[in-house]
Amino acid sequence: MFEDLLSQSEPWLQYAIRINLCKESKNDLVDLKNEALKDKKIQSYLSSITDFHNTIVKNHKDPDLSYHQLLFLLDIGLDTEIPEIDSAIRQIMNHKDKDGVYQSLTNIPPSYGGKGEDVFGWCLCDAPLLLLALVMAKVDYQQHIKQGVEHLVSLFKVQGFPCSVSEEHGKFRGPGRKDDCCPYATLVMLKLLSAIDEYRDSDVAKGSIEEILSLWENSYERHPYMFYMGTDFRKLKAPTIWYDIVSVADLISKFDFAKEDSRFAEMIELIKGKQDADGMFTPESVYQKSKGWDFGQKKNHSPYLSYICNRLLQRLEK
């Protein structure tokens, strides 16, 4: 079914396709995995995450942030058998606060309510992704993950998750009304909840999905914290690290209770309408730091973007 996509993909993506789309066993793909690990781009990511906290978190949509790179590697099927990934996971676990939430190295200027110093703390737009990395790396949930998840879940409001930070970041808050949900914080919390069985069908997940879909339904009127669902949001883009239609649709496709929602169906139809006759998708927007990857250009179709879109569409067939 995915022969054309496989034939146009580099080894690292072939590995992801065979595992996640073709449902092949990792044990049967050792040679392909070894070939994938030779790729210079994969080697660059592995080298970067070896010193996991070498990049200060300043802009959460920077694809070069260590946790985005780590999640990319985990998502294509690599795991802690790779020394660099094991090291990154251990470094994350070295920085945990009293509530069980893992921290990133961040510097928030005083003008934004911070201290203007490099400090370990967390924002609700990064902490869930560190916990997600631990879940994906199969770290013991009860011992190392559960407490932090429960603390972050406790921040849920009726309309989703608000902009929240740890005490180390002072009075920092994004550019929006205090009582509004932060769409991106809500999105990354949903990414975390989608990976945990006990939360995937929870009221918190349902309320958060409802908020995201409500923002889509009222995209001309509502854009809390300056997160819009306009023209730029609707452009196909990879990887799925920020707030755009592929990221949101990919996330919602993981929740069975949301698959029949008419608002979600509108997103899917928009995405499907951009698929070419060969089942491929072409990026309409790119991250400048993604140059060199097949999704870092807008002239030709992207096997990786096509993989992401076909994967989310495959989930809807179940």
Coordinates of C-alpha atoms in Angstrom, one line a residue:
M1 CA 0.0 0.0 0.0
F2 CA 2.9 2.4 0.8
E3 CA 5.3 1.1 -1.9
D4 CA 5.5 4.5 -3.6
L5 CA 6.1 6.4 -0.4
L6 CA 8.8 3.9 0.7
S7 CA 10.6 4.1 -2.7
Q8 CA 10.9 7.9 -2.3
S9 CA 12.0 7.9 1.3
E10 CA 15.4 7.9 2.9
P11 CA 16.3 5.0 5.2
W12 CA 15.4 6.8 8.4
L13 CA 11.9 7.4 7.0
Q14 CA 11.6 4.0 5.5
Y15 CA 12.2 2.7 9.1
A16 CA 9.4 4.9 10.5
I17 CA 7.0 3.9 7.7
R18 CA 7.6 0.1 8.1
I19 CA 7.1 0.4 11.8
N20 CA 4.2 2.8 12.0
L21 CA 2.3 2.4 8.8
C22 CA 3.2 -1.2 7.7
K23 CA 3.2 -2.5 11.3
E24 CA 6.4 -4.4 10.9
S25 CA 8.5 -5.6 13.8
K26 CA 11.6 -3.7 14.8
N27 CA 13.3 -7.1 15.1
D28 CA 13.0 -7.6 11.4
L29 CA 14.4 -4.1 10.5
V30 CA 17.8 -4.1 12.2
D31 CA 19.7 -3.6 9.0
L32 CA 17.4 -0.8 8.0
K33 CA 17.8 0.8 11.4
N34 CA 21.6 0.7 11.1
E35 CA 21.3 2.3 7.7
A36 CA 19.1 5.0 9.1
L37 CA 21.6 5.8 11.8
K38 CA 24.3 6.6 9.2
D39 CA 22.2 9.5 7.9
K40 CA 24.0 12.7 8.5
K41 CA 20.9 14.5 9.6
I42 CA 20.0 11.8 12.1
Q43 CA 23.6 11.9 13.3
S44 CA 23.3 15.6 13.7
Y45 CA 20.2 15.3 15.9
L46 CA 21.8 12.5 18.0
S47 CA 24.9 14.6 18.5
S48 CA 22.9 17.6 19.5
I49 CA 20.8 15.9 22.2
T50 CA 23.9 14.3 23.8
D51 CA 24.2 17.6 25.7
F52 CA 20.5 17.9 26.2
H53 CA 20.4 21.3 28.0
N54 CA 22.9 23.0 25.7
T55 CA 20.1 25.1 24.1
I56 CA 18.3 27.6 26.2
V57 CA 14.5 27.5 25.6
K58 CA 13.6 30.9 24.2
N59 CA 11.3 30.1 21.4
H60 CA 9.1 27.0 21.7
K61 CA 8.6 26.6 17.9
D62 CA 12.4 26.3 17.3
P63 CA 12.9 22.9 15.7
D64 CA 16.5 22.8 17.0
L65 CA 15.3 22.6 20.6
S66 CA 16.6 19.4 22.2
Y67 CA 13.2 18.1 23.1
H68 CA 11.8 18.6 19.6
Q69 CA 14.8 16.7 18.2
L70 CA 14.5 13.9 20.8
L71 CA 10.7 13.5 20.1
F72 CA 11.4 13.4 16.4
L73 CA 13.9 10.6 16.9
L74 CA 11.6 8.7 19.2
D75 CA 8.7 9.1 16.9
I76 CA 10.5 7.5 13.9
G77 CA 11.1 4.5 16.0
L78 CA 14.5 4.9 17.6
D79 CA 14.8 4.2 21.3
T80 CA 17.1 4.2 24.3
E81 CA 19.2 1.4 22.8
I82 CA 20.8 4.3 21.0
P83 CA 23.4 5.7 23.5
E84 CA 22.6 9.4 22.7
I85 CA 18.9 8.9 23.3
D86 CA 19.6 7.1 26.5
S87 CA 21.8 9.9 27.6
A88 CA 19.2 12.6 26.8
I89 CA 16.5 10.8 28.8
R90 CA 18.9 10.5 31.8
Q91 CA 19.7 14.2 31.6
I92 CA 16.0 15.1 31.5
M93 CA 15.5 13.0 34.7
N94 CA 18.2 14.9 36.5
H95 CA 16.1 18.1 36.7
K96 CA 12.7 17.5 38.4
D97 CA 10.9 19.8 40.8
K98 CA 9.0 18.9 44.0
D99 CA 5.8 18.3 41.9
G100 CA 7.5 15.7 39.7
V101 CA 7.6 18.0 36.7
Y102 CA 10.8 18.0 34.6
Q103 CA 12.5 21.3 33.8
S104 CA 14.1 23.0 30.9
L105 CA 16.9 25.6 31.0
T106 CA 15.2 29.0 30.2
N107 CA 15.9 32.7 30.5
I108 CA 12.9 35.0 30.8
P109 CA 13.7 38.7 30.7
P110 CA 12.5 40.9 33.6
S111 CA 10.4 42.9 31.2
Y112 CA 8.3 39.7 30.7
G113 CA 8.1 38.9 34.4
G114 CA 11.2 36.7 34.7
K115 CA 14.6 37.0 36.4
G116 CA 16.7 37.5 33.3
E117 CA 18.9 34.6 34.4
D118 CA 19.5 31.1 33.0
V119 CA 17.3 28.9 35.3
F120 CA 15.8 25.5 35.3
G121 CA 12.0 25.7 35.4
W122 CA 9.1 24.8 33.3
C123 CA 6.3 26.3 31.2
L124 CA 3.2 24.4 30.2
C125 CA 4.3 24.6 26.6
D126 CA 7.5 22.6 27.3
A127 CA 7.0 20.4 30.5
P128 CA 4.4 18.1 28.9
L129 CA 6.8 17.3 26.0
L130 CA 9.6 16.2 28.4
L131 CA 7.1 13.9 30.2
L132 CA 6.0 12.7 26.8
A133 CA 9.6 11.8 25.9
L134 CA 9.9 9.7 29.0
V135 CA 6.6 7.9 28.2
M136 CA 7.8 7.2 24.6
A137 CA 11.2 6.0 26.0
K138 CA 9.3 3.6 28.2
V139 CA 10.6 5.0 31.5
D140 CA 8.7 3.6 34.5
Y141 CA 5.4 5.5 34.7
Q142 CA 4.6 5.0 38.3
Q143 CA 8.0 5.9 39.6
H144 CA 9.1 8.7 37.3
I145 CA 6.2 10.1 35.3
K146 CA 2.8 9.8 37.2
Q147 CA 3.4 12.6 39.8
G148 CA 4.3 15.2 37.2
V149 CA 1.4 14.2 34.9
E150 CA -1.1 14.5 37.7
H151 CA 0.3 18.0 38.7
L152 CA 0.0 19.3 35.2
V153 CA -3.5 17.8 34.7
S154 CA -4.5 19.6 37.9
L155 CA -4.0 22.9 36.0
F156 CA -6.9 22.1 33.7
K157 CA -9.8 24.7 33.4
V158 CA -13.2 24.2 31.9
Q159 CA -11.9 25.8 28.7
G160 CA -8.6 24.0 28.4
F161 CA -5.2 24.6 29.9
P162 CA -4.1 28.2 30.8
C163 CA -0.7 29.7 30.3
S164 CA 1.2 28.4 33.4
V165 CA 4.8 28.4 34.6
S166 CA 6.8 27.2 37.5
E167 CA 7.7 29.5 40.4
E168 CA 11.3 29.9 38.9
H169 CA 9.8 32.0 36.1
G170 CA 8.1 34.5 38.3
K171 CA 5.1 36.3 36.9
F172 CA 5.7 35.4 33.3
R173 CA 2.6 34.9 31.1
G174 CA 2.0 34.9 27.4
P175 CA 0.2 37.8 25.5
G176 CA -3.4 37.0 26.4
R177 CA -6.2 37.3 29.0
K178 CA -5.4 35.4 32.1
D179 CA -8.6 33.3 32.0
D180 CA -8.2 32.2 28.4
C181 CA -6.9 28.8 27.5
C182 CA -3.5 28.8 25.8
P183 CA -4.1 26.8 22.6
Y184 CA -0.5 25.6 22.4
A185 CA -0.3 24.5 26.0
T186 CA -3.6 22.7 25.5
L187 CA -2.2 21.1 22.4
V188 CA 1.0 19.8 24.0
M189 CA -0.9 18.6 27.1
L190 CA -3.2 16.6 24.7
K191 CA -0.1 15.1 23.1
L192 CA 1.0 13.9 26.5
L193 CA -2.5 12.6 27.5
S194 CA -2.8 10.8 24.1
A195 CA 0.1 8.6 25.1
I196 CA -1.3 7.6 28.5
D197 CA -4.1 5.0 28.6
E198 CA -5.9 6.3 31.7
Y199 CA -6.2 9.8 30.2
R200 CA -6.9 9.1 26.5
D201 CA -10.7 9.0 27.1
S202 CA -10.8 11.2 30.2
D203 CA -12.9 14.3 30.8
V204 CA -9.8 16.4 30.7
A205 CA -8.9 15.1 27.2
K206 CA -12.5 15.6 26.0
G207 CA -12.7 19.1 27.4
S208 CA -9.4 20.1 25.8
I209 CA -10.3 18.6 22.4
E210 CA -13.6 20.5 22.6
E211 CA -11.8 23.8 23.2
I212 CA -9.4 23.2 20.2
L213 CA -12.4 22.3 18.0
S214 CA -14.3 25.3 19.3
L215 CA -11.4 27.6 18.3
W216 CA -11.5 26.0 14.8
E217 CA -15.3 26.6 14.6
N218 CA -14.9 30.2 15.7
S219 CA -11.5 30.9 14.0
Y220 CA -12.5 34.3 12.8
E221 CA -13.6 35.5 16.2
R222 CA -11.4 33.8 18.7
H223 CA -7.6 33.6 18.9
P224 CA -6.5 33.5 22.5
Y225 CA -2.8 34.3 23.2
M226 CA -2.6 35.4 19.6
F227 CA -2.9 31.8 18.3
Y228 CA -4.8 32.1 15.0
M229 CA -6.4 29.5 12.9
G230 CA -6.3 31.5 9.7
T231 CA -4.4 31.2 6.4
D232 CA -1.0 30.4 7.9
F233 CA -2.5 27.8 10.2
R234 CA -4.1 26.0 7.3
K235 CA -0.8 25.6 5.4
L236 CA 0.7 22.1 5.4
K237 CA 3.9 22.0 7.5
A238 CA 6.2 19.6 9.1
P239 CA 7.5 18.6 11.6
T240 CA 4.5 18.7 14.0
I241 CA 6.0 20.9 16.7
W242 CA 3.8 24.0 16.6
Y243 CA 0.2 25.1 16.1
D244 CA -0.9 24.4 12.6
I245 CA -3.5 22.2 10.8
V246 CA -1.2 19.1 10.4
S247 CA -0.1 19.3 14.0
V248 CA -3.6 19.7 15.3
A249 CA -5.2 17.1 13.1
D250 CA -2.5 14.6 13.8
L251 CA -3.1 15.1 17.5
I252 CA -6.9 14.8 17.3
S253 CA -6.7 11.6 15.2
K254 CA -5.3 9.8 18.3
F255 CA -8.5 10.3 20.2
D256 CA -11.3 7.8 19.1
F257 CA -14.1 10.0 20.7
A258 CA -13.2 12.9 18.4
K259 CA -13.0 11.1 15.1
E260 CA -16.6 11.6 14.1
D261 CA -16.8 15.3 15.0
S262 CA -17.9 17.4 12.0
R263 CA -15.4 20.1 12.9
F264 CA -12.5 17.6 12.8
A265 CA -13.9 16.3 9.5
E266 CA -13.6 19.8 8.0
M267 CA -9.9 19.8 8.9
I268 CA -9.4 16.3 7.4
E269 CA -11.2 17.3 4.1
L270 CA -8.9 20.4 3.8
I271 CA -5.8 18.2 4.2
K272 CA -7.1 15.5 1.9
G273 CA -7.8 18.1 -0.7
K274 CA -4.1 18.9 -0.9
Q275 CA -3.1 15.3 -1.6
D276 CA -1.8 14.6 -5.1
A277 CA -2.8 11.7 -7.3
D278 CA 0.2 9.6 -5.9
G279 CA -0.9 10.1 -2.3
M280 CA 1.8 12.6 -1.6
F281 CA 1.8 16.0 0.1
T282 CA 3.8 19.2 -0.6
P283 CA 4.8 21.6 2.2
E284 CA 3.2 25.0 2.0
S285 CA 5.2 26.5 4.8
V286 CA 8.6 25.5 6.3
Y287 CA 10.9 26.1 9.2
Q288 CA 14.0 27.8 8.0
K289 CA 16.1 25.6 10.2
S290 CA 14.7 22.5 8.5
K291 CA 16.6 23.2 5.2
G292 CA 18.3 20.0 4.2
W293 CA 15.3 17.8 5.2
D294 CA 12.7 16.9 2.6
F295 CA 10.1 18.9 4.5
G296 CA 12.3 22.0 4.5
Q297 CA 11.2 23.2 1.0
K298 CA 8.0 24.0 -0.9
K299 CA 8.8 23.1 -4.5
N300 CA 8.3 19.3 -4.4
H301 CA 6.3 16.8 -2.4
S302 CA 7.8 15.8 0.9
P303 CA 8.0 12.1 1.8
Y304 CA 8.1 12.9 5.6
L305 CA 5.0 15.2 5.4
S306 CA 3.3 12.6 3.3
Y307 CA 4.1 10.0 6.0
I308 CA 2.6 12.2 8.7
C309 CA -0.5 12.9 6.8
N310 CA -1.0 9.3 5.7
R311 CA -0.4 8.1 9.2
L312 CA -3.2 10.3 10.6
L313 CA -5.5 9.3 7.8
Q314 CA -4.8 5.7 8.5
R315 CA -5.9 6.2 12.1
L316 CA -9.3 7.3 10.9
E317 CA -9.8 4.0 9.1
K318 CA -10.0 2.0 12.3

